[in-house]
């Protein structure tokens, strides 16, 4: 069912429940994102995609990647309140990950040069959850997740030990915006590779993180899909052998 809403004064009709971010995209209105990927369920963790919605005359800030479109909604993506919030989110990210090229480039793009927040160390993971979701929703093995709370929260394998369910497909390293995780060659591991995290040398992407038409990305995707496919075939074979 179609609903009608306005974004920055422009009228748009979209299917009910379409995330506002997608509706804005159809109108060519850019909204910065970090934890969003069109192939995965929205997560709403980075808050960079914040916009203002007015509902029953009440304005409020929401994350556009997971806020559903509804009839009569008035969306504003460029108010001072929105700009201030996104700037603050970016400054927090800069304080957490001052040396991550993807964060530096995004900050630069948003005109954020310094952070008013005290440096919280030198993290490489922004806790966006993209790796966790791709492993769960696309690969289907749930080899990684989040552990700990508050400042101790981190992406890890269960019990922090080598995962016995990881198939070495590399999908998590492909999707990670900060290059926190990588695959290391390990002939004895499934897929010939195992997961390594947190010890990377971060080089800035020569293509400024514009992944479309990037040869390296296409090659990586191809290899990843081949490993996932191989894993699925082996699993099916194992299951049918067990039935016999
Ligand atoms: S390499 Fe392992 S942890 Fe990463 S997505 Fe594939 S199965 Fe999951
Ligand atoms: S390892 Fe990468 S993809 Fe996973 S939560 Fe951290 S920044 Fe996001
Ligand atoms: S992209 Fe919406 S919260 Fe991260």
PDB file of C-alpha atoms and ligand atoms in Angstrom:
ATOM      1  CA  UNK A   1       0.000   0.000   0.000  1.00  0.00           C
ATOM      2  CA  UNK A   2       1.325   3.397  -1.013  1.00  0.00           C
ATOM      3  CA  UNK A   3       1.696   6.240   1.482  1.00  0.00           C
ATOM      4  CA  UNK A   4       2.390   9.911   0.812  1.00  0.00           C
ATOM      5  CA  UNK A   5       4.936  11.945   2.723  1.00  0.00           C
ATOM      6  CA  UNK A   6       7.107  15.001   2.145  1.00  0.00           C
ATOM      7  CA  UNK A   7      10.867  15.193   2.403  1.00  0.00           C
ATOM      8  CA  UNK A   8      12.303  18.703   2.490  1.00  0.00           C
ATOM      9  CA  UNK A   9       8.989  19.882   1.064  1.00  0.00           C
ATOM     10  CA  UNK A  10       9.000  17.444  -1.884  1.00  0.00           C
ATOM     11  CA  UNK A  11       6.066  15.058  -2.113  1.00  0.00           C
ATOM     12  CA  UNK A  12       6.822  11.343  -2.580  1.00  0.00           C
ATOM     13  CA  UNK A  13       4.675   8.188  -2.708  1.00  0.00           C
ATOM     14  CA  UNK A  14       6.319   4.990  -1.448  1.00  0.00           C
ATOM     15  CA  UNK A  15       5.227   1.646  -0.078  1.00  0.00           C
ATOM     16  CA  UNK A  16       4.231   1.840   3.596  1.00  0.00           C
ATOM     17  CA  UNK A  17       7.167   0.893   5.883  1.00  0.00           C
ATOM     18  CA  UNK A  18       9.802   1.943   3.321  1.00  0.00           C
ATOM     19  CA  UNK A  19      12.656   3.375   5.408  1.00  0.00           C
ATOM     20  CA  UNK A  20      12.824   7.161   5.098  1.00  0.00           C
ATOM     21  CA  UNK A  21      16.428   6.819   3.947  1.00  0.00           C
ATOM     22  CA  UNK A  22      15.270   4.847   0.876  1.00  0.00           C
ATOM     23  CA  UNK A  23      12.508   7.359   0.135  1.00  0.00           C
ATOM     24  CA  UNK A  24      15.001  10.236   0.322  1.00  0.00           C
ATOM     25  CA  UNK A  25      17.327   8.338  -1.993  1.00  0.00           C
ATOM     26  CA  UNK A  26      14.557   8.117  -4.596  1.00  0.00           C
ATOM     27  CA  UNK A  27      14.335  11.920  -4.478  1.00  0.00           C
ATOM     28  CA  UNK A  28      18.108  12.246  -4.793  1.00  0.00           C
ATOM     29  CA  UNK A  29      18.417  13.668  -1.264  1.00  0.00           C
ATOM     30  CA  UNK A  30      21.712  12.474   0.244  1.00  0.00           C
ATOM     31  CA  UNK A  31      21.823  11.244   3.843  1.00  0.00           C
ATOM     32  CA  UNK A  32      25.135  10.034   5.315  1.00  0.00           C
ATOM     33  CA  UNK A  33      25.174   6.452   6.641  1.00  0.00           C
ATOM     34  CA  UNK A  34      27.692   4.112   8.232  1.00  0.00           C
ATOM     35  CA  UNK A  35      25.889   1.098   9.605  1.00  0.00           C
ATOM     36  CA  UNK A  36      23.463   0.743   6.697  1.00  0.00           C
ATOM     37  CA  UNK A  37      23.759  -1.714   3.818  1.00  0.00           C
ATOM     38  CA  UNK A  38      20.932  -2.333   1.367  1.00  0.00           C
ATOM     39  CA  UNK A  39      21.436  -6.094   1.508  1.00  0.00           C
ATOM     40  CA  UNK A  40      20.986  -6.219   5.295  1.00  0.00           C
ATOM     41  CA  UNK A  41      18.249  -5.455   7.792  1.00  0.00           C
ATOM     42  CA  UNK A  42      18.473  -1.913   9.217  1.00  0.00           C
ATOM     43  CA  UNK A  43      20.215  -1.702  12.555  1.00  0.00           C
ATOM     44  CA  UNK A  44      20.138   1.977  13.531  1.00  0.00           C
ATOM     45  CA  UNK A  45      23.354   2.001  15.545  1.00  0.00           C
ATOM     46  CA  UNK A  46      25.575   4.781  14.177  1.00  0.00           C
ATOM     47  CA  UNK A  47      22.908   7.547  14.175  1.00  0.00           C
ATOM     48  CA  UNK A  48      24.648   9.339  11.345  1.00  0.00           C
ATOM     49  CA  UNK A  49      21.530   9.147   9.212  1.00  0.00           C
ATOM     50  CA  UNK A  50      19.510  11.223  11.681  1.00  0.00           C
ATOM     51  CA  UNK A  51      16.659  13.310  10.236  1.00  0.00           C
ATOM     52  CA  UNK A  52      13.796  15.256  11.758  1.00  0.00           C
ATOM     53  CA  UNK A  53      10.220  14.039  11.358  1.00  0.00           C
ATOM     54  CA  UNK A  54       7.090  15.950  12.240  1.00  0.00           C
ATOM     55  CA  UNK A  55       4.174  13.792  13.287  1.00  0.00           C
ATOM     56  CA  UNK A  56       0.975  15.234  14.787  1.00  0.00           C
ATOM     57  CA  UNK A  57       2.792  18.590  14.873  1.00  0.00           C
ATOM     58  CA  UNK A  58       5.538  17.066  17.101  1.00  0.00           C
ATOM     59  CA  UNK A  59       9.068  17.279  15.679  1.00  0.00           C
ATOM     60  CA  UNK A  60      11.509  14.590  16.719  1.00  0.00           C
ATOM     61  CA  UNK A  61      14.854  13.189  15.629  1.00  0.00           C
ATOM     62  CA  UNK A  62      14.908   9.649  14.242  1.00  0.00           C
ATOM     63  CA  UNK A  63      17.351   7.427  12.388  1.00  0.00           C
ATOM     64  CA  UNK A  64      16.219   7.404   8.759  1.00  0.00           C
ATOM     65  CA  UNK A  65      17.629   3.974   7.877  1.00  0.00           C
ATOM     66  CA  UNK A  66      15.061   2.210  10.075  1.00  0.00           C
ATOM     67  CA  UNK A  67      12.214   4.712  10.467  1.00  0.00           C
ATOM     68  CA  UNK A  68       9.232   3.652   8.315  1.00  0.00           C
ATOM     69  CA  UNK A  69       7.442   5.955   5.903  1.00  0.00           C
ATOM     70  CA  UNK A  70       3.833   6.702   6.784  1.00  0.00           C
ATOM     71  CA  UNK A  71       1.032   8.857   5.453  1.00  0.00           C
ATOM     72  CA  UNK A  72       1.325  12.567   6.146  1.00  0.00           C
ATOM     73  CA  UNK A  73       4.823  12.389   7.601  1.00  0.00           C
ATOM     74  CA  UNK A  74       6.898  15.515   7.162  1.00  0.00           C
ATOM     75  CA  UNK A  75      10.618  14.788   6.956  1.00  0.00           C
ATOM     76  CA  UNK A  76      13.420  17.339   7.109  1.00  0.00           C
ATOM     77  CA  UNK A  77      16.988  16.287   6.399  1.00  0.00           C
ATOM     78  CA  UNK A  78      18.782  19.626   6.608  1.00  0.00           C
ATOM     79  CA  UNK A  79      17.592  21.552   9.679  1.00  0.00           C
ATOM     80  CA  UNK A  80      20.100  23.028  12.118  1.00  0.00           C
ATOM     81  CA  UNK A  81      19.063  20.417  14.678  1.00  0.00           C
ATOM     82  CA  UNK A  82      19.804  17.602  12.225  1.00  0.00           C
ATOM     83  CA  UNK A  83      23.134  19.115  11.192  1.00  0.00           C
ATOM     84  CA  UNK A  84      24.173  19.620  14.836  1.00  0.00           C
ATOM     85  CA  UNK A  85      23.271  16.023  15.720  1.00  0.00           C
ATOM     86  CA  UNK A  86      25.116  14.492  12.777  1.00  0.00           C
ATOM     87  CA  UNK A  87      28.146  16.667  13.517  1.00  0.00           C
ATOM     88  CA  UNK A  88      28.151  15.489  17.133  1.00  0.00           C
ATOM     89  CA  UNK A  89      27.870  11.842  16.032  1.00  0.00           C
ATOM     90  CA  UNK A  90      30.767  12.357  13.623  1.00  0.00           C
ATOM     91  CA  UNK A  91      32.857  13.986  16.364  1.00  0.00           C
ATOM     92  CA  UNK A  92      32.183  11.035  18.669  1.00  0.00           C
ATOM     93  CA  UNK A  93      33.269   8.657  15.918  1.00  0.00           C
ATOM     94  CA  UNK A  94      36.407  10.717  15.328  1.00  0.00           C
ATOM     95  CA  UNK A  95      37.189  10.607  19.054  1.00  0.00           C
ATOM     96  CA  UNK A  96      36.792   6.831  19.050  1.00  0.00           C
ATOM     97  CA  UNK A  97      38.603   6.072  15.787  1.00  0.00           C
ATOM     98  CA  UNK A  98      40.872   9.055  15.005  1.00  0.00           C
ATOM     99  CA  UNK A  99      43.109   7.083  12.630  1.00  0.00           C
ATOM    100  CA  UNK A 100      40.577   5.131  10.600  1.00  0.00           C
ATOM    101  CA  UNK A 101      40.728   6.455   7.014  1.00  0.00           C
ATOM    102  CA  UNK A 102      37.030   5.804   6.293  1.00  0.00           C
ATOM    103  CA  UNK A 103      36.051   7.875   9.348  1.00  0.00           C
ATOM    104  CA  UNK A 104      38.534  10.627   8.503  1.00  0.00           C
ATOM    105  CA  UNK A 105      37.215  10.854   4.943  1.00  0.00           C
ATOM    106  CA  UNK A 106      33.587  10.920   6.040  1.00  0.00           C
ATOM    107  CA  UNK A 107      34.361  13.613   8.632  1.00  0.00           C
ATOM    108  CA  UNK A 108      36.088  15.671   5.981  1.00  0.00           C
ATOM    109  CA  UNK A 109      33.113  15.273   3.647  1.00  0.00           C
ATOM    110  CA  UNK A 110      30.825  16.503   6.420  1.00  0.00           C
ATOM    111  CA  UNK A 111      33.073  19.447   7.229  1.00  0.00           C
ATOM    112  CA  UNK A 112      34.087  18.072  10.640  1.00  0.00           C
ATOM    113  CA  UNK A 113      37.754  18.837  11.254  1.00  0.00           C
ATOM    114  CA  UNK A 114      38.215  18.213  14.981  1.00  0.00           C
ATOM    115  CA  UNK A 115      36.343  16.581  17.824  1.00  0.00           C
ATOM    116  CA  UNK A 116      35.201  18.349  20.975  1.00  0.00           C
ATOM    117  CA  UNK A 117      35.225  14.965  22.714  1.00  0.00           C
ATOM    118  CA  UNK A 118      38.225  13.580  24.501  1.00  0.00           C
ATOM    119  CA  UNK A 119      40.010  10.831  22.596  1.00  0.00           C
ATOM    120  CA  UNK A 120      38.827   7.465  23.846  1.00  0.00           C
ATOM    121  CA  UNK A 121      41.869   5.551  22.719  1.00  0.00           C
ATOM    122  CA  UNK A 122      42.460   4.456  19.197  1.00  0.00           C
ATOM    123  CA  UNK A 123      39.761   2.010  18.237  1.00  0.00           C
ATOM    124  CA  UNK A 124      39.342   0.593  14.755  1.00  0.00           C
ATOM    125  CA  UNK A 125      35.868  -0.842  15.234  1.00  0.00           C
ATOM    126  CA  UNK A 126      32.894   1.527  15.202  1.00  0.00           C
ATOM    127  CA  UNK A 127      30.461  -1.187  16.406  1.00  0.00           C
ATOM    128  CA  UNK A 128      28.318  -0.757  13.295  1.00  0.00           C
ATOM    129  CA  UNK A 129      27.335  -4.432  13.297  1.00  0.00           C
ATOM    130  CA  UNK A 130      27.672  -4.867   9.535  1.00  0.00           C
ATOM    131  CA  UNK A 131      30.013  -7.838   9.933  1.00  0.00           C
ATOM    132  CA  UNK A 132      27.727  -9.509  12.488  1.00  0.00           C
ATOM    133  CA  UNK A 133      24.657  -9.050  10.286  1.00  0.00           C
ATOM    134  CA  UNK A 134      26.289 -10.242   7.058  1.00  0.00           C
ATOM    135  CA  UNK A 135      27.543 -13.362   8.835  1.00  0.00           C
ATOM    136  CA  UNK A 136      24.061 -14.015  10.211  1.00  0.00           C
ATOM    137  CA  UNK A 137      21.731 -12.848   7.421  1.00  0.00           C
ATOM    138  CA  UNK A 138      23.716 -13.618   4.238  1.00  0.00           C
ATOM    139  CA  UNK A 139      26.207 -16.329   5.151  1.00  0.00           C
ATOM    140  CA  UNK A 140      23.932 -17.866   7.772  1.00  0.00           C
ATOM    141  CA  UNK A 141      26.505 -19.150  10.255  1.00  0.00           C
ATOM    142  CA  UNK A 142      26.531 -16.531  13.074  1.00  0.00           C
ATOM    143  CA  UNK A 143      30.218 -16.994  13.756  1.00  0.00           C
ATOM    144  CA  UNK A 144      30.628 -13.535  15.280  1.00  0.00           C
ATOM    145  CA  UNK A 145      28.602 -11.227  17.499  1.00  0.00           C
ATOM    146  CA  UNK A 146      28.856  -8.472  20.073  1.00  0.00           C
ATOM    147  CA  UNK A 147      30.064  -9.186  23.569  1.00  0.00           C
ATOM    148  CA  UNK A 148      30.320  -6.949  26.644  1.00  0.00           C
ATOM    149  CA  UNK A 149      28.423  -3.808  27.572  1.00  0.00           C
ATOM    150  CA  UNK A 150      29.015  -0.075  27.448  1.00  0.00           C
ATOM    151  CA  UNK A 151      32.621   0.832  26.807  1.00  0.00           C
ATOM    152  CA  UNK A 152      33.584  -2.852  26.967  1.00  0.00           C
ATOM    153  CA  UNK A 153      31.333  -3.761  24.039  1.00  0.00           C
ATOM    154  CA  UNK A 154      33.204  -5.352  21.154  1.00  0.00           C
ATOM    155  CA  UNK A 155      32.767  -7.533  18.115  1.00  0.00           C
ATOM    156  CA  UNK A 156      34.169 -10.989  18.727  1.00  0.00           C
ATOM    157  CA  UNK A 157      33.730 -14.694  18.300  1.00  0.00           C
ATOM    158  CA  UNK A 158      31.901 -16.597  21.069  1.00  0.00           C
ATOM    159  CA  UNK A 159      34.250 -16.784  24.097  1.00  0.00           C
ATOM    160  CA  UNK A 160      36.891 -14.878  22.112  1.00  0.00           C
ATOM    161  CA  UNK A 161      38.380 -18.062  20.753  1.00  0.00           C
ATOM    162  CA  UNK A 162      38.766 -19.267  17.198  1.00  0.00           C
ATOM    163  CA  UNK A 163      35.313 -19.859  15.793  1.00  0.00           C
ATOM    164  CA  UNK A 164      34.407 -23.397  14.837  1.00  0.00           C
ATOM    165  CA  UNK A 165      31.527 -22.191  12.660  1.00  0.00           C
ATOM    166  CA  UNK A 166      33.352 -19.554  10.577  1.00  0.00           C
ATOM    167  CA  UNK A 167      33.687 -20.826   7.015  1.00  0.00           C
ATOM    168  CA  UNK A 168      36.353 -18.304   6.048  1.00  0.00           C
ATOM    169  CA  UNK A 169      34.160 -16.696   3.395  1.00  0.00           C
ATOM    170  CA  UNK A 170      35.485 -13.190   4.067  1.00  0.00           C
ATOM    171  CA  UNK A 171      32.069 -11.502   3.782  1.00  0.00           C
ATOM    172  CA  UNK A 172      32.647  -9.746   7.115  1.00  0.00           C
ATOM    173  CA  UNK A 173      35.968  -8.275   5.991  1.00  0.00           C
ATOM    174  CA  UNK A 174      34.419  -7.168   2.725  1.00  0.00           C
ATOM    175  CA  UNK A 175      31.623  -5.262   4.414  1.00  0.00           C
ATOM    176  CA  UNK A 176      33.591  -3.766   7.340  1.00  0.00           C
ATOM    177  CA  UNK A 177      33.942  -0.015   6.684  1.00  0.00           C
ATOM    178  CA  UNK A 178      37.023   0.351   8.878  1.00  0.00           C
ATOM    179  CA  UNK A 179      39.063  -2.713   7.882  1.00  0.00           C
ATOM    180  CA  UNK A 180      39.150  -3.877  11.503  1.00  0.00           C
ATOM    181  CA  UNK A 181      38.890  -7.511  10.493  1.00  0.00           C
ATOM    182  CA  UNK A 182      40.809  -9.399   7.881  1.00  0.00           C
ATOM    183  CA  UNK A 183      41.155 -12.899   6.532  1.00  0.00           C
ATOM    184  CA  UNK A 184      44.518 -14.584   6.965  1.00  0.00           C
ATOM    185  CA  UNK A 185      45.649 -17.507   4.850  1.00  0.00           C
ATOM    186  CA  UNK A 186      45.349 -20.756   6.842  1.00  0.00           C
ATOM    187  CA  UNK A 187      45.317 -23.855   4.650  1.00  0.00           C
ATOM    188  CA  UNK A 188      43.875 -26.027   7.449  1.00  0.00           C
ATOM    189  CA  UNK A 189      40.903 -23.685   8.111  1.00  0.00           C
ATOM    190  CA  UNK A 190      37.542 -23.906   6.303  1.00  0.00           C
ATOM    191  CA  UNK A 191      37.781 -21.958   3.035  1.00  0.00           C
ATOM    192  CA  UNK A 192      41.577 -21.895   3.483  1.00  0.00           C
ATOM    193  CA  UNK A 193      41.317 -18.691   5.525  1.00  0.00           C
ATOM    194  CA  UNK A 194      40.639 -17.661   9.100  1.00  0.00           C
ATOM    195  CA  UNK A 195      39.477 -14.483  10.763  1.00  0.00           C
ATOM    196  CA  UNK A 196      41.855 -12.011  12.325  1.00  0.00           C
ATOM    197  CA  UNK A 197      40.882  -8.766  13.984  1.00  0.00           C
ATOM    198  CA  UNK A 198      42.411  -5.663  15.355  1.00  0.00           C
ATOM    199  CA  UNK A 199      45.953  -5.874  14.072  1.00  0.00           C
ATOM    200  CA  UNK A 200      45.687  -4.253  10.714  1.00  0.00           C
ATOM    201  CA  UNK A 201      47.675  -1.583   9.015  1.00  0.00           C
ATOM    202  CA  UNK A 202      45.053   0.741   7.675  1.00  0.00           C
ATOM    203  CA  UNK A 203      45.692   2.152   4.243  1.00  0.00           C
ATOM    204  CA  UNK A 204      43.372   4.688   2.764  1.00  0.00           C
ATOM    205  CA  UNK A 205      41.303   3.267  -0.088  1.00  0.00           C
ATOM    206  CA  UNK A 206      42.765   4.469  -3.402  1.00  0.00           C
ATOM    207  CA  UNK A 207      39.227   4.698  -4.724  1.00  0.00           C
ATOM    208  CA  UNK A 208      37.906   6.842  -1.803  1.00  0.00           C
ATOM    209  CA  UNK A 209      35.595   3.998  -0.727  1.00  0.00           C
ATOM    210  CA  UNK A 210      33.574   4.254  -3.932  1.00  0.00           C
ATOM    211  CA  UNK A 211      33.105   0.519  -4.299  1.00  0.00           C
ATOM    212  CA  UNK A 212      31.061   0.411  -7.486  1.00  0.00           C
ATOM    213  CA  UNK A 213      33.160  -0.598 -10.481  1.00  0.00           C
ATOM    214  CA  UNK A 214      36.175  -1.331  -8.295  1.00  0.00           C
ATOM    215  CA  UNK A 215      38.053  -4.360  -9.646  1.00  0.00           C
ATOM    216  CA  UNK A 216      39.301  -5.393  -6.210  1.00  0.00           C
ATOM    217  CA  UNK A 217      35.775  -5.324  -4.824  1.00  0.00           C
ATOM    218  CA  UNK A 218      34.418  -7.410  -7.712  1.00  0.00           C
ATOM    219  CA  UNK A 219      37.198  -9.977  -7.272  1.00  0.00           C
ATOM    220  CA  UNK A 220      36.624 -10.109  -3.518  1.00  0.00           C
ATOM    221  CA  UNK A 221      32.870 -10.536  -3.947  1.00  0.00           C
ATOM    222  CA  UNK A 222      33.402 -13.330  -6.443  1.00  0.00           C
ATOM    223  CA  UNK A 223      35.777 -15.206  -4.126  1.00  0.00           C
ATOM    224  CA  UNK A 224      33.443 -14.694  -1.153  1.00  0.00           C
ATOM    225  CA  UNK A 225      30.427 -16.041  -3.033  1.00  0.00           C
ATOM    226  CA  UNK A 226      32.454 -19.050  -4.203  1.00  0.00           C
ATOM    227  CA  UNK A 227      33.409 -19.947  -0.613  1.00  0.00           C
ATOM    228  CA  UNK A 228      29.788 -19.524   0.594  1.00  0.00           C
ATOM    229  CA  UNK A 229      28.552 -21.671  -2.290  1.00  0.00           C
ATOM    230  CA  UNK A 230      31.153 -24.365  -1.570  1.00  0.00           C
ATOM    231  CA  UNK A 231      30.146 -24.358   2.109  1.00  0.00           C
ATOM    232  CA  UNK A 232      26.444 -24.704   1.197  1.00  0.00           C
ATOM    233  CA  UNK A 233      27.122 -27.593  -1.186  1.00  0.00           C
ATOM    234  CA  UNK A 234      29.225 -29.387   1.423  1.00  0.00           C
ATOM    235  CA  UNK A 235      26.494 -28.879   4.015  1.00  0.00           C
ATOM    236  CA  UNK A 236      23.801 -30.218   1.691  1.00  0.00           C
ATOM    237  CA  UNK A 237      25.965 -33.214   0.857  1.00  0.00           C
ATOM    238  CA  UNK A 238      26.571 -33.878   4.554  1.00  0.00           C
ATOM    239  CA  UNK A 239      22.843 -33.638   5.328  1.00  0.00           C
ATOM    240  CA  UNK A 240      21.848 -35.994   2.509  1.00  0.00           C
ATOM    241  CA  UNK A 241      24.535 -38.482   3.595  1.00  0.00           C
ATOM    242  CA  UNK A 242      23.161 -38.352   7.145  1.00  0.00           C
ATOM    243  CA  UNK A 243      19.651 -39.145   5.854  1.00  0.00           C
ATOM    244  CA  UNK A 244      20.847 -42.302   4.070  1.00  0.00           C
TER     245      UNK A 244
HETATM  246  S1  LIG B   1      34.515 -15.157   7.353  1.00  0.00           S
HETATM  247 FE1  LIG B   1      33.572 -16.240   9.067  1.00  0.00          FE
HETATM  248  S2  LIG B   1      32.941 -14.625  10.483  1.00  0.00           S
HETATM  249 FE2  LIG B   1      33.279 -13.658   8.471  1.00  0.00          FE
HETATM  250  S3  LIG B   1      31.257 -13.663   7.460  1.00  0.00           S
HETATM  251 FE3  LIG B   1      32.325 -15.514   6.787  1.00  0.00          FE
HETATM  252  S4  LIG B   1      31.677 -17.059   8.233  1.00  0.00           S
HETATM  253 FE4  LIG B   1      31.156 -15.103   9.177  1.00  0.00          FE
HETATM  254  S1  LIG B   2      34.426  -5.004  12.796  1.00  0.00           S
HETATM  255 FE1  LIG B   2      33.924  -3.549  11.169  1.00  0.00          FE
HETATM  256  S2  LIG B   2      31.917  -4.194  10.392  1.00  0.00           S
HETATM  257 FE2  LIG B   2      32.221  -5.189  12.379  1.00  0.00          FE
HETATM  258  S3  LIG B   2      31.247  -3.849  13.872  1.00  0.00           S
HETATM  259 FE3  LIG B   2      33.409  -3.253  13.782  1.00  0.00          FE
HETATM  260  S4  LIG B   2      33.522  -1.643  12.235  1.00  0.00           S
HETATM  261 FE4  LIG B   2      31.532  -2.637  11.972  1.00  0.00          FE
HETATM  262  S1  LIG B   3      22.898   4.398   9.000  1.00  0.00           S
HETATM  263 FE1  LIG B   3      21.140   4.762  10.177  1.00  0.00          FE
HETATM  264  S2  LIG B   3      21.806   4.528  12.204  1.00  0.00           S
HETATM  265 FE2  LIG B   3      23.542   4.042  11.004  1.00  0.00          FE
END
